[in-house]
Short mmCIF file of C-alpha atoms and ligand atoms in Angstrom, two decimals:
data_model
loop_
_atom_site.label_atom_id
_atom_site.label_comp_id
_atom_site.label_asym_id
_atom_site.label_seq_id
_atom_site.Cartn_x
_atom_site.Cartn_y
_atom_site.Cartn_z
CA UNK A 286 -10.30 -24.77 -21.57
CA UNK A 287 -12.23 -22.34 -19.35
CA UNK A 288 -9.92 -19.30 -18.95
CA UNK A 289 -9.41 -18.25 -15.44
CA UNK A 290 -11.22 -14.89 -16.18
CA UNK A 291 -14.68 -17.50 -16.54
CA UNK A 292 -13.82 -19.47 -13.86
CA UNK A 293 -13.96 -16.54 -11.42
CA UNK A 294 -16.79 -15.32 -12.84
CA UNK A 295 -18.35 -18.49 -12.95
CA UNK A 296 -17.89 -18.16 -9.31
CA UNK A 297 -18.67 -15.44 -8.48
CA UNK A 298 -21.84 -15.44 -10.75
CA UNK A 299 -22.99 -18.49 -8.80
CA UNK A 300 -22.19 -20.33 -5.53
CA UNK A 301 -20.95 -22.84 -6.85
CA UNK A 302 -17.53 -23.80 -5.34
CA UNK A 303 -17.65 -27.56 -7.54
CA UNK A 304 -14.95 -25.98 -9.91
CA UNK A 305 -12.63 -25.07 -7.27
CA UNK A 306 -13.17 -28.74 -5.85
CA UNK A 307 -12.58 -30.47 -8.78
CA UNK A 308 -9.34 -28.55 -9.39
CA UNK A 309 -8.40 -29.02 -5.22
CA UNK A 310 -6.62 -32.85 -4.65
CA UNK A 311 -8.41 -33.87 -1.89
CA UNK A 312 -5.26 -34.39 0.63
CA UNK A 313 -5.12 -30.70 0.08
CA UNK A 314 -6.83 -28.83 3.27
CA UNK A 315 -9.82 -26.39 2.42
CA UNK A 316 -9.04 -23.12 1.31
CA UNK A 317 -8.45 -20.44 3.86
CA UNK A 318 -11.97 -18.28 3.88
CA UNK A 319 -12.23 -14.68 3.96
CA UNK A 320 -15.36 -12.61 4.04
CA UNK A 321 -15.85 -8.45 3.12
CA UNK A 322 -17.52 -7.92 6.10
CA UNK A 323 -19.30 -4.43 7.52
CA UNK A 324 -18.18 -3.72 11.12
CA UNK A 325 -18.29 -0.89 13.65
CA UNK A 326 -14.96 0.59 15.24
CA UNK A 327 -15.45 3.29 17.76
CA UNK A 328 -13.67 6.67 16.56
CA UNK A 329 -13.19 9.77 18.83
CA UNK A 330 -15.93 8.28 20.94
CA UNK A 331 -18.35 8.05 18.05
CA UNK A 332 -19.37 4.18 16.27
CA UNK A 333 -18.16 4.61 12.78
CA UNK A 334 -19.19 1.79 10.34
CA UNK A 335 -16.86 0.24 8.26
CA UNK A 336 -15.72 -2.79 6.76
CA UNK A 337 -13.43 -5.14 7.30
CA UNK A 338 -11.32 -8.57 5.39
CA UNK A 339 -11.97 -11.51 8.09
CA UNK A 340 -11.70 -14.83 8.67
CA UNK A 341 -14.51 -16.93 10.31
CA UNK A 342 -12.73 -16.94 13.26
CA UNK A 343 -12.61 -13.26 13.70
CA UNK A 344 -8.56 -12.89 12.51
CA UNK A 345 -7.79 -9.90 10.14
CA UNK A 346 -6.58 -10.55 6.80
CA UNK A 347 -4.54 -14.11 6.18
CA UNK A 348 -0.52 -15.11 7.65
CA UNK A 349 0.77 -18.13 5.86
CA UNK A 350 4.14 -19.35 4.63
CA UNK A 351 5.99 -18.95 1.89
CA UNK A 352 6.08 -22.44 -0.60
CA UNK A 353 2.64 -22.72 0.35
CA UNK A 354 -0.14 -21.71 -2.30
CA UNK A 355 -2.43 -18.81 -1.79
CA UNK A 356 -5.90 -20.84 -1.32
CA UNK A 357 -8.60 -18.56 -0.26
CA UNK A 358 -12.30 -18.43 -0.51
CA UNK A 359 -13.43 -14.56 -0.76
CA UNK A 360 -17.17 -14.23 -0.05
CA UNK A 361 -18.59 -11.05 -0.34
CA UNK A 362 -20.84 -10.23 2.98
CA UNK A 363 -21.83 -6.79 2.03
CA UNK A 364 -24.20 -5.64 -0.01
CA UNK A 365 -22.37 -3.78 -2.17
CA UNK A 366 -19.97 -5.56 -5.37
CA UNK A 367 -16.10 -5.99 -4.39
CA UNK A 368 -13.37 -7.02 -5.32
CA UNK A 369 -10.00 -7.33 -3.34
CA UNK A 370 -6.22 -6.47 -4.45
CA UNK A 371 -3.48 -9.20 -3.04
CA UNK A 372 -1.07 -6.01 -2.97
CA UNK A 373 3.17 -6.49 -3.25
CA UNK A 374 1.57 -10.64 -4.94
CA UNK A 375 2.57 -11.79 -8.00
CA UNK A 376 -0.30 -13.86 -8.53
CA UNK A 377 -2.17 -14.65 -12.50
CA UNK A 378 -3.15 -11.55 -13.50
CA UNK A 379 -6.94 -12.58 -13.34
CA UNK A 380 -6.21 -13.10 -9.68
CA UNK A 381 -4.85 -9.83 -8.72
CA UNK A 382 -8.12 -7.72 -7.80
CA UNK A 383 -8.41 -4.86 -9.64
CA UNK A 384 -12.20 -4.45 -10.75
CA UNK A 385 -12.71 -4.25 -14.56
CA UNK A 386 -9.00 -5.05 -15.42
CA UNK A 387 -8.57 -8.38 -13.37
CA UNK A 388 -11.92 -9.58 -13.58
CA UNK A 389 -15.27 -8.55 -12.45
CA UNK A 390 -16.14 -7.71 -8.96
CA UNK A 391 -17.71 -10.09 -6.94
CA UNK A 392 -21.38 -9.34 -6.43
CA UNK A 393 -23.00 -9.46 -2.94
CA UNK A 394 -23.44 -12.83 -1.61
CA UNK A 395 -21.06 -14.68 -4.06
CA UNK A 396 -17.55 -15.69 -3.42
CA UNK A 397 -14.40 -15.99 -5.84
CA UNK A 398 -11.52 -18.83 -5.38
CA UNK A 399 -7.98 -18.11 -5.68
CA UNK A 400 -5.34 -20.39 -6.08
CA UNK A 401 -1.87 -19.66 -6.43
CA UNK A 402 1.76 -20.00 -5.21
CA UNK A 403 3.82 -17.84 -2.58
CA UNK A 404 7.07 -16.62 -4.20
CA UNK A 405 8.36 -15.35 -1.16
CA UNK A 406 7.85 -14.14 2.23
CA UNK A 407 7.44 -10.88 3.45
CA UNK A 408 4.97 -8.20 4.75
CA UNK A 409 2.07 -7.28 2.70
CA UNK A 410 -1.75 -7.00 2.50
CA UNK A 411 -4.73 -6.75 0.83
CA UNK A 412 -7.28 -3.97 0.23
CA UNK A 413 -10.18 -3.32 -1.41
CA UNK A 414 -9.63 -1.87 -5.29
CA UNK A 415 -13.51 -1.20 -6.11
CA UNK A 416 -14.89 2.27 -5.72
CA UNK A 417 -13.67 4.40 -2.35
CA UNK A 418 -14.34 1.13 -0.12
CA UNK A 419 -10.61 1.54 1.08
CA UNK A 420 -11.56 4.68 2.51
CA UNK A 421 -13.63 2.31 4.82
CA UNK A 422 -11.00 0.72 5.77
CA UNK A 423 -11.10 -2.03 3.17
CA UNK A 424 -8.00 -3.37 3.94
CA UNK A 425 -6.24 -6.19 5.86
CA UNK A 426 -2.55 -7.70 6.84
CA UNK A 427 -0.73 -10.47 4.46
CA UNK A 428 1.83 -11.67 5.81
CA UNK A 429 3.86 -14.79 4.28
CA UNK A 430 6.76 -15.75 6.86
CA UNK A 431 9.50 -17.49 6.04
CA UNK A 432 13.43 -17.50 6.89
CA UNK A 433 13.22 -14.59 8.24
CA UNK A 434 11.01 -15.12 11.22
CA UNK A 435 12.68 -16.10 14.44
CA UNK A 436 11.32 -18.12 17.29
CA UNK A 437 12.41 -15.95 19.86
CA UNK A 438 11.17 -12.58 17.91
CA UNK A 439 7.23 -11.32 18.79
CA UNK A 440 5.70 -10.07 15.59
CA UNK A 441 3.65 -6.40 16.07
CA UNK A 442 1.69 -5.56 12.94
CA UNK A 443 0.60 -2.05 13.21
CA UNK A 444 -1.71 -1.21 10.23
CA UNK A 445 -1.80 2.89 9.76
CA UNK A 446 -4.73 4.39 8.33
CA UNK A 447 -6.60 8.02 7.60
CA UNK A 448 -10.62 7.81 9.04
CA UNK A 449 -13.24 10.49 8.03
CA UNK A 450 -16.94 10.36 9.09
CA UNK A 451 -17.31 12.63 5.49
CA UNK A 452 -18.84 9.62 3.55
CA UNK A 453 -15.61 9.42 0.52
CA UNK A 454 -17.66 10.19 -2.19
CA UNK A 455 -18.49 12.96 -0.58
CA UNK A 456 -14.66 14.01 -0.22
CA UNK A 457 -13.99 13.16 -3.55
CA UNK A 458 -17.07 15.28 -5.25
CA UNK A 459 -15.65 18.01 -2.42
CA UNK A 460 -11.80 17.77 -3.92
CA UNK A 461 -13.25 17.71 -7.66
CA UNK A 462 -15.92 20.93 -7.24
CA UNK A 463 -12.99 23.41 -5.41
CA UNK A 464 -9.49 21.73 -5.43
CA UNK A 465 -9.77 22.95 -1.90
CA UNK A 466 -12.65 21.23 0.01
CA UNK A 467 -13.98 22.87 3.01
CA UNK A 468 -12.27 19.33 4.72
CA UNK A 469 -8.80 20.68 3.30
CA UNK A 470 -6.15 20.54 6.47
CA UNK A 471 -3.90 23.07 8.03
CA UNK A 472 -1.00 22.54 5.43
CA UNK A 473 -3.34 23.23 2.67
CA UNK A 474 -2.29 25.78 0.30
CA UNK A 475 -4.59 29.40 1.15
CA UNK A 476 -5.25 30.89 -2.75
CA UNK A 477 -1.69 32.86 -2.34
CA UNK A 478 -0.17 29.44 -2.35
CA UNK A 479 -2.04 28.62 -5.05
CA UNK A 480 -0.02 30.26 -8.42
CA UNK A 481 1.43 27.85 -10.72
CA UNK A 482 0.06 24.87 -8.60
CA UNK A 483 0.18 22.21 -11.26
CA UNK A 484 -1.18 24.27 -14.41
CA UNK A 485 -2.03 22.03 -17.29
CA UNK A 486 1.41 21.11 -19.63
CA UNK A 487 3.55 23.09 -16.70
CA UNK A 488 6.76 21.24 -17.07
CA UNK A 489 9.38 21.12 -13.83
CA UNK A 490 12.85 19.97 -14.46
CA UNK A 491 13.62 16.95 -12.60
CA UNK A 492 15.46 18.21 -9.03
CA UNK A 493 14.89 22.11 -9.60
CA UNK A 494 14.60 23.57 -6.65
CA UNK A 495 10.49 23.35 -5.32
CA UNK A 496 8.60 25.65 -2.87
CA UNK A 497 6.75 23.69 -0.26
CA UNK A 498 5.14 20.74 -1.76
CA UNK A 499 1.06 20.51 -1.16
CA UNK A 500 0.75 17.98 1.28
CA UNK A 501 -2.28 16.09 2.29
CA UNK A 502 -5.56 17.04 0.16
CA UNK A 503 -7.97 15.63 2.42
CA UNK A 504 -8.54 16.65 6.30
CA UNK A 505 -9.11 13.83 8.31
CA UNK A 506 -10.81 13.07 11.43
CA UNK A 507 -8.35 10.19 13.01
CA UNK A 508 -5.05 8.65 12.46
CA UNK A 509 -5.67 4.84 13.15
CA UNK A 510 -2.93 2.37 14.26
CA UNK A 511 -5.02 -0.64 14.47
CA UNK A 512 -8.26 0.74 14.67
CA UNK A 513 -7.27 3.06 17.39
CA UNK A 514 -6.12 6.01 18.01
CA UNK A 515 -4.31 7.52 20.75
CA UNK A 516 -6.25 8.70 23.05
CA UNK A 517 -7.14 4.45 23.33
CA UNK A 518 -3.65 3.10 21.70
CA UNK A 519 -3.41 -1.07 21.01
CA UNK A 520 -1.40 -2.01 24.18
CA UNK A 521 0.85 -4.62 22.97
CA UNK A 522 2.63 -6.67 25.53
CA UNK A 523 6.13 -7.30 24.98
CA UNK A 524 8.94 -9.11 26.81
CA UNK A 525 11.65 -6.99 28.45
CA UNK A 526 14.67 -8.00 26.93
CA UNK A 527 13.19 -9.51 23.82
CA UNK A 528 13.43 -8.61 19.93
CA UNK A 529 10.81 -7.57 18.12
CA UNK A 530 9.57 -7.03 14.70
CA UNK A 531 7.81 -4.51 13.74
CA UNK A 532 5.40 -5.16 10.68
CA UNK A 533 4.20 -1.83 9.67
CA UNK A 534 1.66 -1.08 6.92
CA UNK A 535 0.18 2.00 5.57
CA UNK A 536 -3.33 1.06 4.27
CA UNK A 537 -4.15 4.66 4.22
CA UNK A 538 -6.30 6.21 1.94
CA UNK A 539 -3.87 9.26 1.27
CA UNK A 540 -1.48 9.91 4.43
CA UNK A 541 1.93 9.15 4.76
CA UNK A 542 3.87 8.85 7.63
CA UNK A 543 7.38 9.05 9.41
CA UNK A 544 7.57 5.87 11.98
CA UNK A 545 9.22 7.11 15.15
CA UNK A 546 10.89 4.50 17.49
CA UNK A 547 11.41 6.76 20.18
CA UNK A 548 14.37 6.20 22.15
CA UNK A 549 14.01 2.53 20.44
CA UNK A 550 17.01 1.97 18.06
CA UNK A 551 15.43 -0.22 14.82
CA UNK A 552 16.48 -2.52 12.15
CA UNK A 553 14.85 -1.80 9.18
CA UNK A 554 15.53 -5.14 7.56
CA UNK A 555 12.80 -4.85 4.28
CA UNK A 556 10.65 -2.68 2.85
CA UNK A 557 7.58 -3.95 0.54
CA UNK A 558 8.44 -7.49 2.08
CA UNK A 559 11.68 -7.52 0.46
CA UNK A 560 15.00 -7.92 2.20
CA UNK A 561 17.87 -4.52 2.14
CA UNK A 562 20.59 -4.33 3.92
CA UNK A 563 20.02 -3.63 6.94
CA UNK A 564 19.52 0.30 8.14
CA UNK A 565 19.62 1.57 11.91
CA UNK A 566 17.76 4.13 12.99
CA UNK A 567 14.59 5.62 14.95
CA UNK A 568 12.32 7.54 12.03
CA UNK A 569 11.45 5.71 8.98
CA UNK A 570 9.19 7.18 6.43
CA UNK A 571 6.57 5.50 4.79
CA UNK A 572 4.15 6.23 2.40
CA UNK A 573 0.37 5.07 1.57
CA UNK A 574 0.93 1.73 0.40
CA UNK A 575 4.67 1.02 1.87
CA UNK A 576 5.36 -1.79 4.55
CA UNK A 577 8.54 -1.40 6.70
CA UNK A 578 9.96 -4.66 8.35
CA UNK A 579 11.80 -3.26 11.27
CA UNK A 580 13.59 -5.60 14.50
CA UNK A 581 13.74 -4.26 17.87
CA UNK A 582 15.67 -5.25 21.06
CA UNK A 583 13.36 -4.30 23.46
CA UNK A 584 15.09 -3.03 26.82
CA UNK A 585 15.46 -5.28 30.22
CA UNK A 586 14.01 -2.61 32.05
CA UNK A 587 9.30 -2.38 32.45
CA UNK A 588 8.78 0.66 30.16
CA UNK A 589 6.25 1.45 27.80
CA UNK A 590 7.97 2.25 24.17
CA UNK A 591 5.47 4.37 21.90
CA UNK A 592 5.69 3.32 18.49
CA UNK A 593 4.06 6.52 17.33
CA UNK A 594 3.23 7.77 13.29
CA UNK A 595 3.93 11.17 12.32
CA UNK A 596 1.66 12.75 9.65
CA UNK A 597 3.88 13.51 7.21
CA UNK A 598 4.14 17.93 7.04
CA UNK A 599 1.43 17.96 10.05
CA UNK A 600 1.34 17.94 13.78
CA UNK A 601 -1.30 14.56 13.70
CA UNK A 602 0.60 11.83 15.09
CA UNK A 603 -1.45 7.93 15.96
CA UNK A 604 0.58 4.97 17.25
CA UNK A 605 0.97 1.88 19.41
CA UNK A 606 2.74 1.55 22.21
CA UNK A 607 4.78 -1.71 23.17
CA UNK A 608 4.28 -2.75 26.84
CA UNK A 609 7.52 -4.31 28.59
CA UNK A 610 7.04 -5.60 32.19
CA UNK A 611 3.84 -3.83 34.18
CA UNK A 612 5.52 -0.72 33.16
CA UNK A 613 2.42 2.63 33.17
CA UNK A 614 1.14 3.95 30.23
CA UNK A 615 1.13 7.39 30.11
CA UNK A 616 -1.31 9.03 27.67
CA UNK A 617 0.41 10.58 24.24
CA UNK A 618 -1.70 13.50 22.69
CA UNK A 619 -2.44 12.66 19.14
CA UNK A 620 -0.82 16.19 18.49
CA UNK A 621 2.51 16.40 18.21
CA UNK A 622 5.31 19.60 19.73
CA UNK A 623 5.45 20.61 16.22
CA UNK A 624 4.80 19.66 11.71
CA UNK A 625 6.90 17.20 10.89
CA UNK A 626 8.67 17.75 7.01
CA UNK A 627 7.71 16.22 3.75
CA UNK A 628 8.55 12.65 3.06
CA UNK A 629 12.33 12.69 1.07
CA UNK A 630 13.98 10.07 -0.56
CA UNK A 631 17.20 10.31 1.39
CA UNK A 632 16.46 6.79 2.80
CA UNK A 633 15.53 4.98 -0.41
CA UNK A 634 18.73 6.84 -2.29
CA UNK A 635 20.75 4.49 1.37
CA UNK A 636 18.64 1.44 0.85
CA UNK A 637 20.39 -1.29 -1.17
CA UNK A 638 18.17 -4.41 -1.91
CA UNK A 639 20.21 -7.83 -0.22
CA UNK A 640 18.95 -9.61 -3.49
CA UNK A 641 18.87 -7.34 -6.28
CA UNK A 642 17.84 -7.76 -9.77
CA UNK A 643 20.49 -9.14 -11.83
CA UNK A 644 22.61 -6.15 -13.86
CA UNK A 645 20.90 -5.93 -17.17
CA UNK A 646 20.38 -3.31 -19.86
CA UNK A 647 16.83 -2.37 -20.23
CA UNK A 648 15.16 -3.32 -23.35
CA UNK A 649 12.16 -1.18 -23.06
CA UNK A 650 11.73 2.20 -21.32
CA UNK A 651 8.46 3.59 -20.38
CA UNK A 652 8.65 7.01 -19.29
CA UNK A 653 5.64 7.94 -17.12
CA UNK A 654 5.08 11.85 -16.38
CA UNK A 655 2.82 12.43 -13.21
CA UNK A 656 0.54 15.26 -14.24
CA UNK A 657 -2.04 17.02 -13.43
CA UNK A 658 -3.43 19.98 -10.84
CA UNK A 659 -5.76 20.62 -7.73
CA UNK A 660 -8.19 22.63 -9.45
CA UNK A 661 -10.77 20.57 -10.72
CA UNK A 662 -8.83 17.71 -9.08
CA UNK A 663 -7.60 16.52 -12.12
CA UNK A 664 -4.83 13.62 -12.40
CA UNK A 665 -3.03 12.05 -15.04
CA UNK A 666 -0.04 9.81 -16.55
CA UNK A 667 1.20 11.87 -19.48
CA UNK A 668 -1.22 14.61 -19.52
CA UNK A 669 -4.09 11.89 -19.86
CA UNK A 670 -6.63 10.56 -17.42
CA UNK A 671 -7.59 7.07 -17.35
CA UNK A 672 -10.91 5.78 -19.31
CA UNK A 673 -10.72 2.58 -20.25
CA UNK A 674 -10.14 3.90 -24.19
CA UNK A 675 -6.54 4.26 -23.10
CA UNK A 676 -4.46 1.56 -24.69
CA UNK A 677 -2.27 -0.45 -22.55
CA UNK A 678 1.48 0.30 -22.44
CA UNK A 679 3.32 -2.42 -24.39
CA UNK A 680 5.86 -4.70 -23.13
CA UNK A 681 7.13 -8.17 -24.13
CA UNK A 682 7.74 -11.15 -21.83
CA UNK A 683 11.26 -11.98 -20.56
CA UNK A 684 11.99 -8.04 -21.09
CA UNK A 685 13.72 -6.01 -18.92
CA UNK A 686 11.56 -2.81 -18.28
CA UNK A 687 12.41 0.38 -16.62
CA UNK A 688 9.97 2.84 -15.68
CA UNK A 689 10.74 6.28 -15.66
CA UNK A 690 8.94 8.60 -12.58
CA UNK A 691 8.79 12.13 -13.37
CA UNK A 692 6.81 14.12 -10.87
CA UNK A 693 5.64 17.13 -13.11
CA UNK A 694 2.95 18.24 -10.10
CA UNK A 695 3.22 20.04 -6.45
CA UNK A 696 2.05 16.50 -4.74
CA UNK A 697 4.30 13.19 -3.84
CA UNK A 698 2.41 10.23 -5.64
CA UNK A 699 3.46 6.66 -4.01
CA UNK A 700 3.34 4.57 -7.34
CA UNK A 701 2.72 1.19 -7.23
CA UNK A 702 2.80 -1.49 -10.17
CA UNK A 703 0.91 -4.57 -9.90
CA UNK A 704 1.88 -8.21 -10.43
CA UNK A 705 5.65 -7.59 -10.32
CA UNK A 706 8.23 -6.59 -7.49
CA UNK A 707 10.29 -3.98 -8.89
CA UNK A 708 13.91 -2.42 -8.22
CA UNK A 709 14.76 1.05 -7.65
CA UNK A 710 17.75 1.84 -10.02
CA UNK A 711 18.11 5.51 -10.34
CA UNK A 712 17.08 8.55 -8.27
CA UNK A 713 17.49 12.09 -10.50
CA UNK A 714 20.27 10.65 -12.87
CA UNK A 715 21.80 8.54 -9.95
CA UNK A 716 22.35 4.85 -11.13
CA UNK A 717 22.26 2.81 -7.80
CA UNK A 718 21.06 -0.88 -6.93
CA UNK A 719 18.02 0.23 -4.46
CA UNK A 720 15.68 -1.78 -2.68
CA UNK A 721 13.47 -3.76 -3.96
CA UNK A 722 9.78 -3.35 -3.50
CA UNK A 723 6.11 -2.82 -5.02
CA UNK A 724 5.26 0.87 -4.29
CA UNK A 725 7.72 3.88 -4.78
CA UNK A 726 7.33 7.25 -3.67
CA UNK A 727 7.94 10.18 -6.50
CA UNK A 728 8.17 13.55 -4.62
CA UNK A 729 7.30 16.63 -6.26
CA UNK A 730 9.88 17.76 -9.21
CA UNK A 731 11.59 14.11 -8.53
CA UNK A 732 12.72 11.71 -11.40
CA UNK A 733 12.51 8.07 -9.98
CA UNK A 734 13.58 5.28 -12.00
CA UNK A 735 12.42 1.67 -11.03
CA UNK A 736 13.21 -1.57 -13.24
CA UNK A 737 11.55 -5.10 -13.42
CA UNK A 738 11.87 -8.50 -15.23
CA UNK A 739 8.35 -8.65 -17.39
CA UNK A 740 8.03 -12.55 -16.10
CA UNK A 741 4.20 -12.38 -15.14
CA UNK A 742 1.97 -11.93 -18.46
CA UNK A 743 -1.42 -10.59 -18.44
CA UNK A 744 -2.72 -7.24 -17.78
CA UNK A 745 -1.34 -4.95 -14.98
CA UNK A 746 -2.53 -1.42 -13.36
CA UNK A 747 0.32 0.67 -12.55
CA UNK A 748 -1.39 3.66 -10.50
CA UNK A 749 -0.43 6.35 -7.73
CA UNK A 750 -1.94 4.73 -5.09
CA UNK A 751 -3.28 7.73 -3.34
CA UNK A 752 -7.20 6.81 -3.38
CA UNK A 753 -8.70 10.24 -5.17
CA UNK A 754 -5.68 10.40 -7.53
CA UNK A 755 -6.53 6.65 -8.46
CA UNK A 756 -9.74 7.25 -8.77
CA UNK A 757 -9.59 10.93 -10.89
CA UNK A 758 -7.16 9.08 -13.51
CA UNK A 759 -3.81 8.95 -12.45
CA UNK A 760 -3.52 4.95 -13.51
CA UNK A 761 -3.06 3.24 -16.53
CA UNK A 762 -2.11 -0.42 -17.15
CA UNK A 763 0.08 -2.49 -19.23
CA UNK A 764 -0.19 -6.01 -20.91
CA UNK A 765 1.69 -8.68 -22.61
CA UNK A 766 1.15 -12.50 -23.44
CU1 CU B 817 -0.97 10.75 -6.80
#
């Protein structure tokens, strides 16, 4: 039998999409296409070329239903290889994306098939996993509706993201050379900051007491919500009276973000695409990688309600704002009053999944220390940075894992396991059934346990998903048959 790995390959080595057909029954409609593109976005008044997950028809990324399969034709348009990441789907592991672990990347002008079912609904999306093109904004929505979705509620996706016109290599050689590029931002540490930053085998106890933690490594030139910033916002017409939901994703390359309703109450209803009880409130954080579901009852009254994203320990704020009636739009400086704090886990230590894992003692333990320091711009899992000489950590199917966090550096890492939804279970020695989800932020000095049923065999990354930590070695995978 071909294994899947040579059936993609086979595809992507050729054009040839017979394979695919012969598999396809042919009452079954063709498979959804979606082509890496190159496109141009104006930022700060400048073109800025960049690329972009479309369908023929011009629609970002893919929304589909959950019991359908995932059929989609990926051709690569650019001419560059890539390869793209379903993230938060549990698809076969030689479906899931990630160049050199997955499969290869698809080479320019060749397409790969994928063919799998939708577990459940929820928001999520898909990004690039090959080189820095996320950076380029690599990355698209995925959503999969299902019970959840009400006829009389208007679905908003917002998509966040961090733009430089610095070419990312060019960041990333920049981060390795000083630690402190010349793009470094405002909350970057001067050298009296500096002392003890993250010194090789320096050991923090998990919840001792931290100075400030070192916050966004890269200075960027826009905050996008949807392409946009704020000084030309997506204008997004909603009815007054009516519920929304909000379907926010944070396809940044490195920035996180506290979501600020305003004078909007919200429902946060699900995080990652998966259902928690609900929460109420008007600032949600989220970090790179994180989706928040959240409803809104959108007031009788014309008013324009700025749904606005806070740069986490900055003044940078980008948004949308939600039109009700013919209401004016006044114009929100992308600089905010004042910094906003560090991302906490004071929300995820409230959230409680609405279907958690069933209670069950683990039978393996990983424990995973986050290492490494700025200078040199060097990032590990236990003191070592991947190569692909690092053996995969073991696990056994129908296991119950649990994956222990320890944040041994001075920067948050959002981590983020592939191929499997996980559970938060325990936040610095506090058992609790958390939400369920795909990408988990561990803040400096933290210890975040998370907990998942090994029920998808193959070979995984598990990674901070912060694009120059990825890339300088904090990642590693895992595998079992
Ligand atoms: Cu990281």
């Amino acid at each position: 039998m071909l294994s899947r790995r040579a059936f993609l390959s086979a595809l992507a080595a050729s054009s040839a999409g017979t394979l695919a057909r012969a598999q396809t029954s042919v009452k079954e409609a063709p498979p959804t296409v979606l082509r890496i593109e190159r496109r141009s976005i104006e930022v700060n008044g400048k073109p800025a070329s960049v690329f972009g997950v479309r369908q023929p028809d011009g629609t970002f990324g893919i929304r589909t239903e959950v019991g359908k399969r995932f059929r989609v034709r990926l051709e690569n348009k650019i001419d560059e290889p890539s390869l793209i990441h379903w993230h938060g789907l549990t698809p076969p592991w030689q479906q899931d994306g990630v160049p050199g672990i997955s499969g290869p990347p698809i080479p320019p002008g060749a397409s790969a098939d994928y063919d799998f079912p939708l577990r459940f609904g929820g928001t999520f999306w898909m990004h690039s996993h090959q080189g820095f093109q996320e950076q380029l904004l690599m990355a698209a929505p995925l959503i999969i509706h299902d019970q959840r979705d009400r006829a009389d509620q208007q679905e908003v996706i917002i998509m966040l993201a961090d733009f430089s016109f610095t070419p990312p290599e060019q960041i990333f050689a920049e981060l390795k050379k000083s630690g402190m590029p010349s793009m470094s931002g405002a909350a970057s540490p001067g050298p009296a900051t500096m002392k003890g930053m993250g010194t090789p085998g320096t050991t923090m106890a998990p919840g001792m007491a931290m100075d400030k933690p070192d916050l966004n490594d890269v200075k960027y030139d826009a905050l996008l919500a949807n392409d946009r910033t704020l000084a030309d916002p997506a204008v997004v017409k909603v009815e007054p009276g009516g519920r929304v939901l909000l379907r926010v994703i944070n396809s940044s390359s490195m920035s996180a973000f506290h979501v600020d309703l305003g004078a909007l109450d919200g429902e946060l209803i699900a995080v990652d695409g998966f259902r928690t009880v609900p929460v109420t409130g008007r600032r949600f954080p989220i970090t790179v990688a994180q989706r928040l579901d959240i409803r809104l009852a959108i007031p009788r009254a014309a008013a324009a309600h700025p749904v606005l994203a806070l740069l986490e320990g900055e003044n940078k704020q980008t948004g949308i704002i939600l039109r009700a009636g013919d209401a004016p739009i006044a114009r929100i400086s992308d600089t905010a009053n004042m910094a906003s704090p560090a991302l906490t886990l004071d929300l995820e230590r409230r959230l409680r999944a609405l279907e958690p894992l069933k209670p069950r003692k683990a039978n393996r333990v990983h424990t995973l220390n986050l290492t490494g320091e700025m200078a040199g711009y060097r990032w590990s899992l236990n003191n070592v940075s991947w190569s692909k000489d690092v053996p995969p950590l073991p696990l056994a199917q129908g296991e119950r894992v649990e994956l222990i966090f320890i944040n041994q550096t001075r920067m948050p890492h959002p981590m983020h396991l592939h191929g499997h939804e996980f559970q938060v279970v325990e936040i610095d020695g506090k058992r609790f059934a958390g939400a369920v989800r795909d990408t988990v932020l561990v803040p400096p000095g933290r210890r975040v346990v998370v907990a998942f049923d090994a029920n998808n065999p193959g070979l995984w990354a598990l990674h901070c998903h912060l694009l120059y930590h990825l890339e300088a070695g904090m990642f590693t995978t895992l595998r079992y048959v």
